[in-house]
Coordinates of C-alpha atoms in Angstrom, one line a residue:
Chain A
M1 CA 130.7 162.4 88.9
I2 CA 127.7 163.2 86.8
I3 CA 129.4 161.9 83.7
K4 CA 130.3 158.7 85.5
E5 CA 126.7 158.1 86.5
Q6 CA 125.6 158.9 83.0
L7 CA 128.1 156.3 81.7
I8 CA 126.8 153.7 84.2
A9 CA 123.2 154.5 83.2
D10 CA 124.1 154.1 79.5
A11 CA 125.8 150.8 80.2
V12 CA 122.8 149.6 82.1
T13 CA 120.5 150.6 79.2
K14 CA 122.8 148.9 76.7
I15 CA 122.9 145.7 78.7
S16 CA 119.1 145.6 78.9
V17 CA 118.7 146.5 75.3
Q18 CA 121.3 143.9 74.2
S19 CA 119.9 141.2 76.4
G20 CA 117.5 140.1 73.7
P21 CA 114.0 138.6 74.1
E22 CA 112.6 137.7 77.5
V23 CA 111.7 134.2 76.2
R24 CA 113.3 132.4 73.3
V25 CA 112.0 129.0 72.3
S26 CA 114.0 127.2 69.6
G27 CA 113.4 123.9 67.8
L28 CA 111.2 122.6 70.6
R29 CA 110.0 119.0 70.2
K30 CA 107.9 116.9 72.5
T31 CA 107.1 113.3 71.7
Y32 CA 105.1 110.9 73.8
E33 CA 105.8 107.2 73.5
R34 CA 103.4 104.4 74.5
T35 CA 104.0 100.7 74.1
T36 CA 101.1 98.2 73.7
G37 CA 102.4 94.7 73.1
R38 CA 104.8 94.9 70.2
E39 CA 103.5 98.2 68.9
V40 CA 105.1 101.5 69.9
V41 CA 102.9 104.5 69.4
R42 CA 104.6 107.9 69.2
T43 CA 102.6 111.0 69.5
H44 CA 104.4 114.1 68.3
A45 CA 102.8 116.9 70.4
L46 CA 105.3 119.5 69.4
V47 CA 107.4 119.6 66.2
D48 CA 110.1 122.2 65.9
V49 CA 108.4 125.2 67.7
H50 CA 110.2 128.6 67.4
L51 CA 108.9 131.5 69.4
T52 CA 110.1 134.7 71.1
I53 CA 108.5 137.1 73.5
E54 CA 110.1 140.5 73.9
R55 CA 110.2 142.6 77.1
E56 CA 106.8 144.0 78.0
E57 CA 105.3 142.2 75.1
F58 CA 101.9 140.5 75.3
V59 CA 101.9 137.4 73.0
S60 CA 98.8 135.2 72.6
V61 CA 99.0 131.7 71.3
I62 CA 95.8 130.5 69.6
G63 CA 94.9 127.3 67.9
P64 CA 92.4 124.4 68.0
S65 CA 92.5 122.1 71.0
G66 CA 95.2 119.5 70.7
C67 CA 97.5 121.7 68.7
G68 CA 100.1 121.9 71.4
K69 CA 99.4 125.3 73.0
T70 CA 99.3 124.1 76.5
T71 CA 102.3 121.8 76.0
V72 CA 104.5 124.8 74.9
L73 CA 103.4 126.7 77.9
K74 CA 104.2 123.8 80.2
V75 CA 107.6 123.3 78.7
I76 CA 108.4 127.0 79.2
A77 CA 107.1 126.8 82.7
G78 CA 109.5 123.9 83.3
L79 CA 106.7 121.5 84.2
L80 CA 107.3 119.3 81.2
E81 CA 110.7 118.2 79.9
P82 CA 111.0 118.7 76.1
T83 CA 112.2 115.8 73.8
G84 CA 114.4 118.3 72.0
G85 CA 115.1 122.0 71.6
T86 CA 115.7 124.8 74.1
V87 CA 113.9 127.4 76.1
E88 CA 115.7 130.4 77.4
V89 CA 114.3 133.0 79.7
A90 CA 116.4 136.2 79.8
G91 CA 119.2 134.3 78.1
Q92 CA 119.2 131.6 80.8
A93 CA 118.4 128.0 79.7
V94 CA 115.3 126.7 81.5
K95 CA 116.0 123.5 83.5
G96 CA 112.8 123.3 85.5
P97 CA 110.2 125.5 87.2
G98 CA 111.6 128.8 88.4
T99 CA 110.6 132.1 90.0
D100 CA 111.4 134.0 86.8
R101 CA 108.1 132.6 85.4
G102 CA 104.7 133.0 87.0
V103 CA 102.1 130.5 85.9
V104 CA 98.3 131.1 85.9
F105 CA 96.5 127.8 85.3
Q106 CA 93.3 127.1 83.4
Q107 CA 91.7 125.9 86.6
P108 CA 92.6 128.1 89.5
S109 CA 94.5 125.2 91.2
L110 CA 94.4 126.7 94.6
M111 CA 95.0 124.6 97.8
P112 CA 91.4 124.2 99.1
W113 CA 92.6 124.0 102.7
K114 CA 94.4 127.3 102.6
S115 CA 92.8 130.7 102.8
V116 CA 93.2 133.2 99.9
R117 CA 96.2 134.9 101.6
D118 CA 97.8 131.6 102.8
N119 CA 97.6 130.3 99.2
V120 CA 99.7 133.3 98.0
L121 CA 102.0 132.9 101.0
L122 CA 102.5 129.2 100.4
A123 CA 103.5 129.8 96.8
L124 CA 106.0 132.4 98.0
E125 CA 107.4 129.9 100.5
F126 CA 107.9 127.4 97.8
A127 CA 109.6 130.1 95.8
K128 CA 112.0 130.6 98.8
I129 CA 111.1 134.3 99.3
P130 CA 112.0 135.5 102.8
R131 CA 109.2 135.4 105.3
A132 CA 108.8 139.2 105.9
E133 CA 108.8 139.8 102.2
R134 CA 106.1 137.2 101.6
S135 CA 103.6 139.0 103.7
R136 CA 104.3 142.3 102.0
R137 CA 103.9 140.8 98.6
A138 CA 100.7 138.9 99.4
D139 CA 99.1 142.1 100.6
K140 CA 100.3 144.1 97.6
Y141 CA 99.2 141.7 94.9
L142 CA 95.9 140.8 96.5
A143 CA 95.1 144.5 96.6
L144 CA 96.2 144.8 93.0
V145 CA 93.7 142.1 91.9
E146 CA 91.0 143.8 94.1
L147 CA 90.6 141.0 96.6
K148 CA 91.1 143.2 99.7
G149 CA 88.7 141.9 102.4
F150 CA 88.7 138.3 101.1
E151 CA 92.1 137.3 102.4
G152 CA 90.6 135.0 105.0
H153 CA 88.2 133.2 102.7
F154 CA 88.8 129.6 101.5
P155 CA 88.9 129.1 97.7
G156 CA 85.7 127.0 98.0
E157 CA 83.8 130.1 99.2
L158 CA 84.8 132.2 96.2
S159 CA 83.3 132.5 92.7
G160 CA 85.3 131.1 89.7
G161 CA 86.3 134.7 88.7
M162 CA 87.6 135.5 92.2
Q163 CA 89.5 132.2 92.4
Q164 CA 91.2 133.1 89.2
R165 CA 92.1 136.5 90.6
V166 CA 93.9 134.7 93.5
G167 CA 95.7 132.6 90.9
L168 CA 96.8 135.8 89.1
A169 CA 97.9 137.4 92.4
R170 CA 99.8 134.3 93.3
A171 CA 101.7 134.4 89.9
L172 CA 102.3 138.2 90.1
A173 CA 103.6 137.9 93.7
L174 CA 106.6 136.0 92.4
E175 CA 107.4 139.3 90.6
P176 CA 108.4 137.2 87.6
R177 CA 110.0 138.3 84.3
V178 CA 107.3 136.4 82.4
L179 CA 103.7 135.6 83.0
L180 CA 102.5 132.3 81.5
M181 CA 98.8 132.1 81.3
D182 CA 97.1 128.9 80.2
E183 CA 93.5 129.8 79.1
P184 CA 93.1 131.5 82.4
F185 CA 89.6 132.7 81.6
G186 CA 88.5 129.6 79.7
A187 CA 86.4 128.2 82.6
L188 CA 84.6 131.5 83.3
D189 CA 81.2 132.7 82.1
A190 CA 81.1 135.4 79.4
I191 CA 80.4 138.3 81.7
T192 CA 83.1 137.4 84.2
R193 CA 85.5 136.7 81.4
Q194 CA 85.1 140.2 80.0
Q195 CA 85.6 141.7 83.4
M196 CA 88.8 139.7 83.9
Q197 CA 90.1 140.7 80.5
I198 CA 89.7 144.4 81.4
E199 CA 91.3 143.7 84.8
L200 CA 94.3 141.9 83.2
I201 CA 94.9 144.7 80.8
R202 CA 94.8 147.2 83.7
I203 CA 97.2 145.1 85.7
W204 CA 99.5 144.6 82.7
N205 CA 99.6 148.3 82.1
Q206 CA 100.7 148.8 85.7
E207 CA 103.2 145.9 85.9
K208 CA 104.5 145.7 82.3
K209 CA 105.8 142.1 81.9
A210 CA 106.3 139.8 79.0
V211 CA 103.1 137.7 78.8
L212 CA 102.4 134.4 77.1
F213 CA 98.7 134.0 76.9
V214 CA 97.1 130.8 75.6
T215 CA 93.6 131.1 74.4
H216 CA 91.2 129.7 71.9
S217 CA 89.3 132.9 71.4
I218 CA 90.3 135.2 68.5
E219 CA 88.4 138.1 70.2
E220 CA 90.4 137.7 73.4
A221 CA 93.7 137.5 71.5
L222 CA 92.9 140.6 69.5
L223 CA 91.8 142.5 72.6
M224 CA 95.0 141.7 74.6
S225 CA 98.0 141.0 72.4
D226 CA 100.8 142.7 70.6
R227 CA 101.3 139.6 68.6
I228 CA 99.3 136.5 68.0
V229 CA 101.0 133.1 67.4
V230 CA 98.7 130.7 65.5
M231 CA 99.6 127.1 66.2
A232 CA 98.5 124.0 64.3
N233 CA 99.5 120.4 64.4
G234 CA 102.2 120.9 67.0
G235 CA 104.0 123.7 65.3
V236 CA 103.8 127.5 64.8
A237 CA 101.7 128.0 61.6
H238 CA 101.6 131.9 61.5
V239 CA 102.6 134.9 63.5
V240 CA 100.3 137.9 63.2
E241 CA 101.2 141.4 64.4
V242 CA 98.4 143.3 66.0
P243 CA 98.9 147.0 65.1
L244 CA 95.9 148.2 67.0
S245 CA 96.3 151.2 69.4
R246 CA 95.7 150.8 73.1
P247 CA 93.6 151.1 75.2
R248 CA 91.3 148.7 73.3
T249 CA 87.8 147.7 74.1
S250 CA 85.8 144.9 72.6
E251 CA 83.1 147.3 71.4
A252 CA 85.7 149.5 69.6
L253 CA 87.2 146.4 68.0
L254 CA 83.8 145.4 66.6
N255 CA 83.8 148.6 64.4
D256 CA 87.5 149.0 63.8
P257 CA 88.2 148.2 60.1
V258 CA 91.8 146.9 60.9
A259 CA 90.5 144.7 63.7
R260 CA 87.8 143.3 61.4
Q261 CA 90.3 142.5 58.8
L262 CA 92.6 140.9 61.3
R263 CA 89.7 138.8 62.7
T264 CA 88.8 137.6 59.2
H265 CA 92.5 136.8 58.5
L266 CA 92.8 134.8 61.8
E267 CA 89.6 132.9 61.1
S268 CA 91.0 131.9 57.7
L269 CA 94.2 130.7 59.4
L270 CA 92.4 128.5 62.0
Chain B
M1 CA 82.0 139.8 93.5
P2 CA 79.1 139.3 95.9
A3 CA 77.5 142.6 96.9
L4 CA 77.8 142.0 100.6
I5 CA 79.2 139.4 103.0
E6 CA 77.1 139.2 106.1
R7 CA 78.2 137.6 109.3
E8 CA 75.6 136.6 112.0
Q9 CA 76.0 134.9 115.3
L10 CA 73.3 132.4 115.9
S11 CA 71.8 132.0 119.3
W12 CA 72.2 128.7 121.0
P13 CA 68.5 127.7 120.8
T14 CA 68.6 128.4 117.1
V15 CA 71.7 126.2 116.7
V16 CA 70.1 123.4 118.6
K17 CA 66.8 123.8 116.6
R18 CA 68.7 123.7 113.3
N19 CA 70.6 120.6 114.1
L20 CA 68.0 118.6 115.9
V21 CA 64.7 119.5 114.3
N22 CA 64.8 118.8 110.6
L23 CA 63.3 116.3 108.2
E24 CA 66.2 113.9 108.5
R25 CA 65.9 113.7 112.2
V26 CA 62.1 113.2 112.0
V27 CA 62.4 110.4 109.5
Q28 CA 65.1 108.8 111.7
L29 CA 62.8 108.9 114.7
V30 CA 59.9 107.5 112.8
L31 CA 62.0 104.6 111.5
L32 CA 63.3 103.9 115.0
V33 CA 59.8 104.0 116.6
A34 CA 58.5 101.6 113.8
L35 CA 61.3 99.2 114.5
I36 CA 60.7 99.2 118.2
V37 CA 57.0 98.8 117.9
T38 CA 57.4 95.8 115.4
W39 CA 59.9 94.2 117.7
E40 CA 57.6 94.7 120.8
V41 CA 54.6 93.1 119.0
V42 CA 56.6 90.2 117.7
G43 CA 58.4 89.7 121.0
R44 CA 55.2 89.6 123.0
N45 CA 53.7 87.0 120.7
V46 CA 56.6 84.6 120.5
G47 CA 57.6 85.0 124.1
T48 CA 60.6 86.5 126.0
F49 CA 62.7 83.3 125.6
F50 CA 62.8 83.6 121.8
L51 CA 62.8 87.4 121.4
A52 CA 62.8 89.6 124.4
P53 CA 60.6 92.6 123.6
P54 CA 62.0 96.2 124.1
S55 CA 59.9 96.8 127.2
S56 CA 61.7 94.0 129.0
L57 CA 65.1 95.3 128.0
W58 CA 64.8 98.4 130.2
S59 CA 64.7 96.4 133.4
A60 CA 67.5 94.2 132.2
F61 CA 69.5 97.3 131.4
L62 CA 68.9 98.7 134.9
E63 CA 69.8 95.4 136.5
M64 CA 73.1 95.2 134.5
L65 CA 73.8 98.9 135.4
S66 CA 73.2 98.4 139.1
T67 CA 75.5 95.4 139.3
G68 CA 78.1 97.4 137.5
A69 CA 78.6 94.6 135.0
L70 CA 77.7 96.7 132.0
V71 CA 80.0 99.6 132.8
A72 CA 82.9 97.3 133.6
A73 CA 82.4 95.4 130.4
L74 CA 82.2 98.6 128.4
L75 CA 85.5 99.9 129.9
D76 CA 87.1 96.6 129.4
S77 CA 86.1 96.5 125.7
L78 CA 87.1 100.2 125.1
S79 CA 90.7 99.6 126.4
S80 CA 91.6 97.0 123.7
L81 CA 89.4 98.7 121.1
L82 CA 91.1 102.1 121.4
A83 CA 94.6 100.7 121.8
G84 CA 94.0 98.6 118.7
F85 CA 92.5 101.4 116.7
A86 CA 95.3 103.8 117.6
I87 CA 98.0 101.3 116.5
A88 CA 96.1 100.5 113.3
A89 CA 95.7 104.3 112.5
V90 CA 99.4 105.0 113.0
F91 CA 100.6 101.9 111.1
G92 CA 97.9 102.1 108.4
I93 CA 98.4 105.8 107.7
S94 CA 102.2 105.7 107.6
V95 CA 102.5 102.5 105.5
G96 CA 99.6 103.9 103.3
F97 CA 101.5 107.1 102.7
M98 CA 104.6 105.1 101.8
M99 CA 102.8 102.9 99.4
G100 CA 100.9 105.8 97.8
W101 CA 103.9 108.2 97.6
Y102 CA 106.6 105.8 96.5
R103 CA 104.9 104.0 93.6
P104 CA 107.5 101.1 93.5
V105 CA 106.9 100.5 97.2
G106 CA 103.2 100.4 96.5
R107 CA 103.5 98.0 93.6
T108 CA 105.8 95.8 95.6
L109 CA 103.7 95.6 98.7
N110 CA 100.3 95.5 96.9
P111 CA 99.9 91.7 96.5
F112 CA 100.9 91.2 100.1
V113 CA 98.3 93.7 101.3
S114 CA 95.6 92.1 99.1
A115 CA 96.5 88.7 100.4
A116 CA 96.4 89.8 104.1
Y117 CA 93.2 91.7 103.5
V118 CA 91.2 88.7 102.3
I119 CA 92.3 86.3 105.1
P120 CA 89.4 85.9 107.6
I121 CA 91.0 87.1 110.8
A122 CA 88.7 85.0 112.9
A123 CA 90.4 81.9 111.3
L124 CA 93.7 83.0 112.8
V125 CA 92.3 83.2 116.3
P126 CA 93.7 79.7 117.4
V127 CA 97.1 80.9 116.4
F128 CA 96.8 84.1 118.3
I129 CA 95.9 82.2 121.4
I130 CA 99.0 80.2 121.1
W131 CA 101.1 83.3 120.4
F132 CA 99.6 85.9 122.7
G133 CA 97.5 84.0 125.2
L134 CA 94.0 85.1 126.1
G135 CA 94.6 88.6 127.4
F136 CA 94.7 92.2 126.4
E137 CA 97.4 91.7 123.8
A138 CA 95.6 89.1 121.8
R139 CA 92.4 91.2 121.7
T140 CA 94.3 94.3 120.7
I141 CA 96.1 92.5 117.9
T142 CA 92.7 91.2 116.6
V143 CA 91.3 94.7 116.6
V144 CA 94.4 96.0 114.7
L145 CA 94.1 93.3 112.1
F146 CA 90.4 93.9 111.7
C147 CA 90.7 97.6 110.9
V148 CA 94.3 98.3 109.7
F149 CA 93.7 97.4 106.0
E150 CA 90.8 99.8 105.5
I151 CA 92.9 102.7 106.8
L152 CA 96.0 101.6 104.9
I153 CA 94.3 101.1 101.5
S154 CA 92.3 104.3 101.8
T155 CA 95.4 106.3 102.6
A156 CA 97.4 104.8 99.7
T157 CA 94.4 105.5 97.4
G158 CA 94.1 109.1 98.7
V159 CA 97.8 109.8 98.1
Q160 CA 97.7 108.3 94.6
N161 CA 94.6 110.3 93.7
V162 CA 95.8 113.8 94.8
D163 CA 94.6 116.3 92.2
T164 CA 97.5 116.7 89.7
K165 CA 96.4 120.4 89.3
L166 CA 97.5 121.0 92.8
T167 CA 100.8 119.2 92.7
E168 CA 101.5 120.9 89.3
A169 CA 100.7 124.3 90.7
A170 CA 103.0 123.7 93.7
R171 CA 105.8 122.5 91.4
A172 CA 105.4 125.6 89.2
F173 CA 106.2 127.8 92.2
G174 CA 109.3 125.8 93.1
A175 CA 108.1 123.2 95.7
N176 CA 110.5 120.4 96.3
R177 CA 109.5 116.8 96.8
W178 CA 109.4 117.2 100.6
Q179 CA 107.3 120.3 100.5
L180 CA 105.0 118.7 97.9
F181 CA 104.5 115.9 100.4
T182 CA 104.1 117.8 103.6
R183 CA 102.3 120.9 102.3
V184 CA 100.2 119.5 99.5
V185 CA 99.7 115.8 99.3
S186 CA 99.3 115.1 103.1
F187 CA 96.4 117.7 103.2
A188 CA 94.9 116.7 99.8
S189 CA 94.6 113.1 100.9
M190 CA 92.9 113.9 104.2
P191 CA 89.4 113.2 103.0
Y192 CA 90.4 109.7 101.9
I193 CA 92.2 109.1 105.2
F194 CA 89.2 110.0 107.2
A195 CA 87.0 107.8 105.0
G196 CA 89.4 105.0 106.0
L197 CA 89.3 105.9 109.6
R198 CA 85.4 105.9 109.6
M199 CA 85.3 102.4 108.1
G200 CA 88.2 101.3 110.3
I201 CA 86.5 102.3 113.6
S202 CA 83.4 100.3 112.7
R203 CA 85.5 97.3 111.8
A204 CA 87.5 97.7 115.0
V205 CA 84.3 97.4 117.1
K206 CA 83.5 94.1 115.2
G207 CA 87.0 92.8 115.8
M208 CA 86.8 93.7 119.5
V209 CA 83.5 91.8 120.0
I210 CA 84.8 88.8 118.0
A211 CA 87.9 88.7 120.1
E212 CA 85.9 88.8 123.3
L213 CA 83.6 86.0 122.1
L214 CA 86.3 83.7 121.0
F215 CA 89.2 84.3 123.4
A216 CA 88.0 85.2 126.8
V217 CA 84.7 85.9 128.4
T218 CA 85.4 89.6 129.0
G219 CA 84.0 92.9 127.8
L220 CA 80.8 93.4 126.0
G221 CA 81.3 90.2 123.9
G222 CA 81.8 88.2 127.1
L223 CA 78.7 89.8 128.6
I224 CA 76.7 88.7 125.6
S225 CA 78.0 85.1 125.6
S226 CA 77.5 84.6 129.3
A227 CA 74.0 86.0 129.1
A228 CA 73.3 83.6 126.2
N229 CA 74.5 80.7 128.3
Y230 CA 71.8 81.6 130.8
Y231 CA 69.2 82.0 128.0
R232 CA 68.8 85.7 129.0
T233 CA 67.9 87.1 125.6
D234 CA 66.9 90.4 127.2
Q235 CA 70.5 90.8 128.5
V236 CA 71.9 89.7 125.1
F237 CA 70.0 92.5 123.4
V238 CA 71.1 95.0 125.9
G239 CA 74.7 94.0 125.1
V240 CA 74.1 94.1 121.3
I241 CA 72.4 97.5 121.5
T242 CA 75.3 98.9 123.6
I243 CA 77.7 97.7 120.9
A244 CA 75.6 99.4 118.2
L245 CA 75.4 102.6 120.2
L246 CA 79.2 102.4 120.8
G247 CA 79.7 102.1 117.0
V248 CA 77.5 105.1 116.3
A249 CA 79.2 107.2 119.0
L250 CA 82.8 106.3 117.8
S251 CA 82.0 106.8 114.2
G252 CA 80.4 110.2 115.1
L253 CA 83.6 111.1 117.0
V254 CA 85.7 110.4 113.9
Q255 CA 83.3 112.6 111.9
V256 CA 83.6 115.4 114.5
A257 CA 87.4 115.2 114.3
E258 CA 87.1 115.3 110.5
R259 CA 85.0 118.5 110.5
A260 CA 87.4 120.1 113.0
L261 CA 90.5 119.2 111.1
L262 CA 89.2 119.8 107.6
P263 CA 87.4 123.1 107.9
W264 CA 87.8 123.9 104.2
R265 CA 85.4 121.1 103.1
P266 CA 82.2 122.7 101.7
A267 CA 79.9 123.9 104.3
S268 CA 76.2 123.4 104.0
S269 CA 74.3 126.3 102.3
S270 CA 71.3 127.9 103.9

């Protein structure tokens, strides 16, 4: 009996080890076409993007605006159809939006007519989660992002940081394999932003997931990521490993010689 | 996060005071008094035959009230007004939704709506008399045609202008087209629909009076035209003021409904 269970356990481990990266993006292309009179203008937003995210890995994508960061994220989310190439999540080809991916948008994108809790419940309803389970998850994840006591508030009554916490809770409540975050703290002030970075690291330590984190801040990328993907002109220009020990704080990173070197290196790449 | 959320129940006298005694109300009152005083002075100088002064209106009002003519006319007007507005609201909102949601339907019907919108409805009155006679139906149809386009165009515009951030968020969580429409777009377009209804109710009052003036000597319009036939300018003004107050009251009712149905809209800050 014990041996059999051990065998099953081994098999399970093997399967999960062999299953490869959580996200595999290969040869991704996205072209927009616009016709004015006789002239056809083609904008190549993405040109042959390759990218992988491993299990429990935090990957940041940085690059100047217009380089295609958000486009990659939206294609992985299934919100945009690529012109060419493939996206796989846990070995499954992405055909459209799905509950294996939780998206946190740059703007909180909450329904203004729904309370905080109802916003999470609505997303879970869209995701076809059974009713009883929705309520359990809403409570769990709103508590995780420390919004207990604000369930009945409307988004318009919350600060930007708190709205973004709701957005995060909504994405986590799907219990997705991958978290896709599109400059989630970009619209926040510096102080709130720092608080949210600390919060996100705390939550990520609790709920280890693969994360794709789009940002234009080198500091933020260094603080959060295992790997940093530098994008330029619609393609991946460089991939930089971040060999810094965790937990990290922004103060410690200022004085850490490796972090300083990495920062200089990233600045030169951008 | 805010340090403290405080909830306080206001006493009724405070609620009344806050809503009735403020600068806006004071200015409104001053303007009203100035208007009445000017009218009185001019009226006394040119004589009641040309311009009945406000002081003479009160006795005319009491006279019309005691004979029951005013109340009967008001009820008569209200029946076709409310029936017409209800039909216009149902038709305008549903066709507006169709035109906004199914873009090809919108593009196809757009020139027809534009054409119908610019036709002066009053010019069609002779045809209506031939088709519908002089009764309730003819007046109701006139009211419908007077206000339906405001409601229809506002609704279509509202549906087309729903924040793409919201629809994208809903799609990301797996909402299908039906859910997108019933759970997101229908709510997000509410402010536009109510703007259309507010414009529509005022236009409906105009349509009602025009129908009464042109078709049949009934309702408030009929009251005004028969008073004019007897050169009773005081009674004409009583009729006109009643119509104006009716417009204010109905438009206020729409706004009350809007506040009740759209509680998420930003509340006033203290």
